[in-house]
Amino acid sequence: MKDTTVRSRFRQGSTMPSLLDDFRTLDDQKFEESAKILQDALVAAMATSTNASDCVFAVVHTADQEGQLGYITLLKLDAVVEAARMSVATGKVTLQVLRELLPEPGKLQKAFSWPDVRAVSDAIIVDASSAKYFQAAFDVEVSPRSLEAEADLTRTILEQVPPERQHDALSKAVTLAGPLDEVLIELSTNGFPELEEAAREATESNQPAGIVRTNKVAAKPLIWRADGIEVRVPPTLMRNVEVVPDPEQQGWQIIVSTRTQPEMGV
């Protein structure tokens, strides 16, 4: 999986969870019939996209141990070289894939695996492209990646919390982990009521919130920009930066306090 921080949620009213659950107990004939339903859904979704490419579609049922219901995985495998043979025998279609037709290990473009063992997610999704047809085909919404969620959290705090309390809010956010909407709720009910509206909006969104990781908010520096100058400071040191008017020059000053002597570098 390319990004374990992405989570997903089935759309409200979707029949996909029930259909996937049925796969785990079907005989071979019913399995193939149900797989055709998923294939048709993907074909229909691909028809709405301008950049969908020909592929091999596979539905795989795996179980760690005998007797377990296991997992259902859907694979859209993009061909590297257009070369395959198809034959029909005893009522079954056999597809023989020639060498180098399928992607190399680690280069899987689109996949869907259900159920997700993570409580905050319905299914594991791998989708390397920006096109949303694969997600639309199977009635699933996918969250932003953690880097995006953590940047959104920092931006929300800087926009909504008064400057004199932003350091405290960021320091608290560093200790939290979980979906962004839950992190915002935690902050809004524990000292930062200014974030209540943002928490409500994140909770009501159709798209699942991205996962915020512990200590990762502190890893992305805050940036002050002016006249082509950039000052980058870790959130935990934002109190070391002061922006003040400079009446003499009719401009502004950025004052940075440090414990050690600054050194110039390139």
XYZ file of N, CA, C and O in Angstrom, residues 64-189:
504
model
N -6.560 -15.445 5.752
C -5.315 -15.784 6.438
C -5.328 -17.226 6.933
O -4.319 -17.923 6.884
N -6.492 -17.676 7.400
C -6.601 -19.026 7.929
C -7.900 -19.657 7.450
O -8.881 -18.966 7.161
N -7.893 -20.968 7.354
C -9.085 -21.687 6.923
C -10.226 -21.449 7.919
O -10.029 -21.478 9.133
N -11.407 -21.195 7.392
C -12.548 -20.925 8.246
C -12.821 -19.451 8.447
O -13.907 -19.075 8.895
N -11.856 -18.606 8.132
C -12.069 -17.168 8.245
C -12.775 -16.647 6.999
O -12.618 -17.192 5.904
N -13.567 -15.588 7.166
C -14.271 -15.018 6.018
C -13.329 -14.339 5.041
O -13.565 -14.318 3.846
N -12.258 -13.763 5.544
C -11.220 -13.212 4.684
C -11.534 -11.846 4.112
O -12.397 -11.109 4.610
N -10.848 -11.521 3.032
C -10.887 -10.192 2.439
C -11.205 -10.288 0.951
O -10.819 -11.241 0.280
N -11.887 -9.254 0.450
C -12.174 -9.152 -0.970
C -11.360 -7.995 -1.537
O -11.446 -6.864 -1.038
N -10.574 -8.276 -2.557
C -9.712 -7.270 -3.163
C -10.052 -7.117 -4.637
O -10.178 -8.111 -5.360
N -10.215 -5.879 -5.062
C -10.499 -5.562 -6.458
C -9.259 -4.903 -7.056
O -8.715 -3.965 -6.470
N -8.819 -5.392 -8.195
C -7.605 -4.883 -8.825
C -7.897 -4.397 -10.236
O -8.502 -5.115 -11.039
N -7.492 -3.187 -10.528
C -7.489 -2.691 -11.906
C -6.034 -2.634 -12.341
O -5.271 -1.793 -11.884
N -5.654 -3.561 -13.186
C -4.255 -3.716 -13.571
C -4.056 -3.132 -14.955
O -4.589 -3.635 -15.950
N -3.312 -2.057 -15.038
C -3.051 -1.418 -16.320
C -1.965 -2.174 -17.069
O -0.927 -2.529 -16.498
N -2.189 -2.395 -18.352
C -1.223 -3.131 -19.163
C -0.014 -2.270 -19.482
O -0.139 -1.111 -19.845
N 1.168 -2.857 -19.332
C 2.400 -2.196 -19.749
C 2.626 -2.443 -21.231
O 3.029 -1.569 -21.982
N 2.392 -3.656 -21.669
C 2.482 -4.037 -23.073
C 1.173 -4.725 -23.431
O 0.702 -5.587 -22.697
N 0.562 -4.343 -24.535
C -0.720 -4.926 -24.917
C -0.491 -6.310 -25.516
O -0.246 -6.452 -26.709
N -0.561 -7.318 -24.668
C -0.340 -8.685 -25.130
C -1.038 -9.650 -24.197
O -0.667 -9.802 -23.052
N -2.070 -10.309 -24.697
C -2.784 -11.288 -23.896
C -3.524 -12.235 -24.831
O -3.794 -11.911 -25.976
N -3.832 -13.428 -24.322
C -4.581 -14.410 -25.088
C -5.798 -14.828 -24.295
O -5.722 -15.051 -23.093
N -6.940 -14.946 -24.946
C -8.154 -15.356 -24.268
C -8.712 -16.590 -24.971
O -8.750 -16.662 -26.191
N -9.130 -17.568 -24.179
C -9.705 -18.780 -24.747
C -10.939 -19.171 -23.959
O -11.080 -18.847 -22.787
N -11.865 -19.873 -24.636
C -13.090 -20.318 -24.001
C -13.128 -21.843 -24.031
O -12.966 -22.457 -25.081
N -13.284 -22.445 -22.849
C -13.342 -23.905 -22.767
C -14.251 -24.294 -21.623
O -14.167 -23.718 -20.530
N -15.103 -25.271 -21.869
C -16.047 -25.795 -20.858
C -16.801 -24.673 -20.137
O -16.978 -24.696 -18.934
N -17.190 -23.677 -20.934
C -18.009 -22.611 -20.371
C -17.267 -21.584 -19.562
O -17.880 -20.695 -18.975
N -15.931 -21.658 -19.505
C -15.149 -20.701 -18.737
C -14.204 -19.925 -19.649
O -13.689 -20.466 -20.615
N -14.011 -18.686 -19.310
C -13.084 -17.851 -20.068
C -11.740 -17.844 -19.362
O -11.659 -17.582 -18.160
N -10.684 -18.158 -20.095
C -9.336 -18.157 -19.521
C -8.528 -17.047 -20.174
O -8.443 -16.963 -21.404
N -7.953 -16.186 -19.347
C -7.116 -15.099 -19.846
C -5.669 -15.407 -19.501
O -5.323 -15.537 -18.331
N -4.857 -15.553 -20.522
C -3.432 -15.821 -20.304
C -2.674 -14.520 -20.521
O -2.684 -13.959 -21.617
N -2.063 -14.040 -19.494
C -1.319 -12.794 -19.563
C 0.124 -13.093 -19.916
O 0.780 -13.902 -19.264
N 0.615 -12.441 -20.961
C 1.984 -12.679 -21.382
C 2.955 -11.864 -20.538
O 2.574 -10.974 -19.793
N 4.200 -12.168 -20.668
C 5.235 -11.552 -19.850
C 5.226 -10.029 -19.992
O 5.083 -9.495 -21.088
N 5.361 -9.336 -18.873
C 5.455 -7.883 -18.791
C 4.150 -7.172 -19.134
O 4.141 -5.979 -19.375
N 3.037 -7.915 -19.143
C 1.767 -7.241 -19.387
C 1.335 -6.431 -18.178
O 0.862 -5.312 -18.301
N 1.518 -6.997 -16.993
C 1.017 -6.357 -15.774
C 2.102 -5.517 -15.108
O 3.288 -5.703 -15.360
N 1.711 -4.595 -14.244
C 2.695 -3.721 -13.591
C 3.686 -4.499 -12.738
O 3.377 -5.561 -12.206
N 4.859 -3.919 -12.585
C 5.866 -4.515 -11.720
C 5.427 -4.376 -10.264
O 4.621 -3.506 -9.932
N 5.957 -5.237 -9.373
C 5.620 -5.115 -7.951
C 5.907 -3.703 -7.436
O 6.934 -3.114 -7.753
N 4.987 -3.176 -6.650
C 5.152 -1.833 -6.107
C 4.638 -0.730 -7.008
O 4.685 0.440 -6.636
N 4.163 -1.085 -8.216
C 3.679 -0.079 -9.149
C 2.189 -0.235 -9.435
O 1.702 0.176 -10.481
N 1.475 -0.851 -8.522
C 0.040 -1.013 -8.655
C -0.629 0.354 -8.669
O -0.379 1.187 -7.810
N -1.501 0.581 -9.651
C -2.118 1.889 -9.826
C -3.441 2.032 -9.075
O -3.707 3.061 -8.468
N -4.277 0.978 -9.137
C -5.595 1.084 -8.522
C -5.972 -0.250 -7.889
O -5.917 -1.293 -8.543
N -6.387 -0.189 -6.620
C -6.820 -1.391 -5.914
C -7.741 -0.999 -4.772
O -7.711 0.137 -4.276
N -8.550 -1.981 -4.367
C -9.573 -1.749 -3.343
C -9.661 -3.031 -2.533
O -9.849 -4.114 -3.105
N -9.469 -2.967 -1.223
C -9.519 -4.168 -0.391
C -10.444 -3.934 0.795
O -10.306 -2.939 1.517
N -11.376 -4.881 0.994
C -12.393 -4.763 2.045
C -12.470 -6.076 2.821
O -12.340 -7.148 2.216
N -12.672 -6.018 4.148
C -12.774 -4.822 5.001
C -11.404 -4.319 5.432
O -10.414 -5.054 5.386
N -11.380 -3.083 5.872
C -10.168 -2.491 6.424
C -10.124 -2.811 7.921
O -11.121 -2.627 8.617
N -8.986 -3.291 8.390
C -8.886 -3.647 9.810
C -8.861 -2.406 10.703
O -9.068 -2.504 11.913
N -8.618 -1.239 10.129
C -8.608 -0.002 10.905
C -10.045 0.434 11.184
O -10.864 0.501 10.268
N -10.325 0.749 12.412
C -11.685 1.107 12.799
C -12.160 2.391 12.128
O -13.364 2.589 11.943
N -11.229 3.263 11.741
C -11.605 4.559 11.177
C -11.819 4.502 9.672
O -12.070 5.518 9.037
N -11.714 3.317 9.076
C -11.783 3.219 7.620
C -12.581 1.991 7.201
O -12.514 0.939 7.842
N -13.348 2.114 6.102
C -14.132 0.983 5.601
C -13.303 0.058 4.713
O -13.458 -1.166 4.756
N -12.455 0.636 3.875
C -11.687 -0.170 2.926
C -10.331 0.461 2.688
O -10.144 1.669 2.877
N -9.384 -0.354 2.271
C -8.064 0.132 1.879
C -8.117 0.478 0.395
O -8.524 -0.340 -0.436
N -7.706 1.677 0.059
C -7.760 2.144 -1.316
C -6.365 2.526 -1.783
O -5.650 3.245 -1.097
N -5.979 2.032 -2.953
C -4.773 2.502 -3.638
C -5.228 3.093 -4.959
O -5.857 2.411 -5.772
N -4.981 4.376 -5.157
C -5.357 5.042 -6.402
C -4.312 6.096 -6.702
O -4.315 7.173 -6.116
N -3.403 5.772 -7.611
C -2.247 6.636 -7.851
C -2.582 7.845 -8.720
O -1.791 8.772 -8.810
N -3.730 7.852 -9.378
C -4.062 8.958 -10.268
C -5.025 9.914 -9.600
O -5.620 9.622 -8.561
N -5.198 11.070 -10.236
C -6.133 12.070 -9.715
C -7.560 11.809 -10.189
O -8.500 12.431 -9.692
N -7.739 10.911 -11.146
C -9.080 10.577 -11.635
C -9.854 9.848 -10.538
O -9.310 9.002 -9.835
N -11.129 10.146 -10.424
C -11.943 9.607 -9.334
C -12.880 8.494 -9.790
O -13.716 8.045 -9.014
N -12.746 8.030 -11.035
C -13.713 7.052 -11.529
C -13.634 5.722 -10.787
O -14.644 5.034 -10.610
N -12.440 5.329 -10.347
C -12.293 4.054 -9.644
C -13.038 4.093 -8.316
O -13.742 3.148 -7.941
N -12.917 5.195 -7.612
C -13.633 5.357 -6.349
C -15.139 5.445 -6.588
O -15.936 4.868 -5.840
N -15.543 6.156 -7.639
C -16.963 6.306 -7.940
C -17.599 4.966 -8.298
O -18.757 4.710 -7.956
N -16.845 4.091 -8.979
C -17.387 2.802 -9.408
C -17.844 1.956 -8.231
O -18.811 1.195 -8.331
N -17.166 2.100 -7.089
C -17.444 1.233 -5.946
C -18.016 2.001 -4.751
O -17.921 1.560 -3.602
N -18.602 3.167 -5.027
C -19.349 3.934 -4.012
C -18.512 4.264 -2.784
O -18.991 4.154 -1.643
N -17.284 4.673 -2.971
C -16.425 4.939 -1.824
C -15.832 6.340 -1.923
O -15.508 6.824 -3.014
N -15.750 7.003 -0.789
C -15.105 8.313 -0.691
C -13.769 8.136 0.024
O -13.682 7.406 1.013
N -12.740 8.817 -0.457
C -11.394 8.643 0.074
C -10.919 9.946 0.713
O -11.145 11.038 0.190
N -10.257 9.808 1.837
C -9.794 10.980 2.583
C -8.535 11.570 1.957
O -7.828 10.904 1.193
N -8.220 12.816 2.319
C -6.900 13.358 1.970
C -5.808 12.572 2.701
O -6.066 11.897 3.702
N -4.587 12.672 2.210
C -3.457 12.056 2.891
C -3.139 12.824 4.174
O -3.553 13.967 4.345
N -2.384 12.191 5.044
C -2.086 12.810 6.337
C -1.354 14.137 6.198
O -1.613 15.075 6.957
N -0.444 14.240 5.244
C 0.272 15.502 5.063
C -0.703 16.647 4.790
O -0.527 17.762 5.291
N -1.741 16.367 4.002
C -2.741 17.380 3.701
C -3.583 17.696 4.943
O -3.908 18.857 5.210
N -3.970 16.649 5.684
C -4.787 16.855 6.878
C -4.028 17.662 7.927
O -4.599 18.545 8.581
N -2.747 17.366 8.100
C -1.944 18.077 9.102
C -1.724 19.529 8.697
O -1.758 20.434 9.549
N -1.525 19.778 7.396
C -1.395 21.154 6.924
C -2.707 21.907 7.103
O -2.717 23.084 7.474
N -3.820 21.212 6.861
C -5.137 21.831 7.032
C -5.385 22.175 8.497
O -5.944 23.235 8.815
N -4.961 21.303 9.410
C -5.118 21.558 10.841
C -4.329 22.798 11.255
O -4.850 23.682 11.956
N -3.084 22.872 10.825
C -2.255 24.038 11.160
C -2.867 25.313 10.598
O -2.961 26.337 11.292
N -3.292 25.256 9.348
C -3.887 26.438 8.701
C -5.160 26.874 9.429
O -5.386 28.073 9.640
N -5.986 25.930 9.842
C -7.226 26.252 10.547
C -6.937 26.924 11.884
O -7.593 27.904 12.265
N -5.948 26.414 12.605
C -5.580 27.021 13.895
C -5.095 28.455 13.694
O -5.490 29.376 14.428
N -4.271 28.689 12.682
C -3.731 30.024 12.446
C -4.820 30.995 11.998
O -4.734 32.202 12.262
N -5.841 30.481 11.315
C -6.917 31.344 10.834
C -7.973 31.624 11.894
O -8.572 32.704 11.907
N -8.213 30.673 12.799
C -9.341 30.787 13.717
C -8.962 31.156 15.151
O -9.764 31.767 15.864
N -7.795 30.782 15.583
C -7.388 31.024 16.971
C -6.631 32.351 17.049
O -5.769 32.628 16.199
N -6.905 33.194 18.041
C -6.186 34.471 18.194
C -4.673 34.245 18.275
O -4.223 33.239 18.829
N -3.881 35.168 17.730
C -2.420 34.999 17.680
C -1.787 34.671 19.029
O -0.860 33.858 19.101
N -2.296 35.284 20.104
C -1.670 35.061 21.412
C -1.910 33.645 21.941
O -1.258 33.226 22.908
N -2.801 32.877 21.312
C -3.090 31.526 21.788
C -2.747 30.455 20.748
O -2.980 29.275 20.967
N -2.234 30.872 19.612
C -1.916 29.922 18.554
C -0.826 28.934 18.970
O -0.905 27.745 18.648
N 0.168 29.408 19.693
C 1.235 28.515 20.147
C 0.672 27.417 21.037
O 1.033 26.239 20.896
N -0.224 27.783 21.944
C -0.826 26.792 22.839
C -1.652 25.778 22.056
O -1.620 24.575 22.347
N -2.395 26.273 21.061
C -3.223 25.374 20.259
C -2.363 24.404 19.450
O -2.657 23.206 19.376
N -1.311 24.891 18.855
C -0.423 24.022 18.081
C 0.291 23.020 18.989
O 0.486 21.864 18.612
N 0.693 23.476 20.177
C 1.356 22.575 21.122
C 0.421 21.447 21.543
O 0.837 20.296 21.704
N -0.864 21.746 21.710
C -1.852 20.718 22.039
C -2.086 19.799 20.848
O -2.180 18.572 20.998
N -2.157 20.382 19.647
C -2.411 19.585 18.443
C -1.303 18.566 18.195
O -1.557 17.467 17.684
N -0.078 18.910 18.563
C 1.060 18.006 18.360
C 0.857 16.683 19.093
O 1.311 15.625 18.643
N 0.147 16.712 20.200
C -0.020 15.509 21.034
C -1.177 14.628 20.587
O -1.342 13.519 21.106
N -1.983 15.110 19.649
C -3.195 14.398 19.257
C -2.986 13.570 17.997
O -2.098 13.851 17.189
N -3.838 12.566 17.820
C -3.801 11.724 16.620
C -5.202 11.227 16.327
O -6.022 11.049 17.242
N -5.488 11.006 15.046
C -6.802 10.505 14.642
C -7.336 11.298 13.479
O -6.665 12.198 12.946
N -8.560 11.003 13.034
C -9.177 11.773 11.956
C -9.235 13.257 12.300
O -9.458 13.631 13.451
N -9.053 14.101 11.304
C -8.994 15.541 11.529
C -10.229 16.072 12.230
O -10.119 16.927 13.121
N -11.425 15.578 11.869
C -12.627 16.089 12.521
C -12.620 15.784 14.017
O -13.032 16.614 14.835
N -12.119 14.597 14.399
C -12.061 14.247 15.820
C -11.009 15.078 16.555
O -11.195 15.452 17.718
N -9.905 15.376 15.882
C -8.870 16.221 16.496
C -9.405 17.625 16.718
O -9.180 18.238 17.775
N -10.138 18.155 15.739
C -10.722 19.499 15.892
C -11.750 19.528 17.015
O -11.827 20.509 17.772
N -12.533 18.465 17.144
C -13.502 18.390 18.241
C -12.781 18.378 19.586
O -13.179 19.072 20.532
N -11.715 17.593 19.678
C -10.934 17.529 20.916
C -10.387 18.904 21.283
O -10.447 19.329 22.447
N -9.861 19.619 20.316
C -9.313 20.945 20.580
C -10.415 21.940 20.964
O -10.249 22.744 21.892
N -11.544 21.880 20.245
C -12.613 22.857 20.490
C -13.275 22.674 21.848
O -13.791 23.642 22.433
N -13.264 21.451 22.377
C -13.902 21.189 23.678
C -12.898 21.246 24.826
O -13.280 21.073 25.983
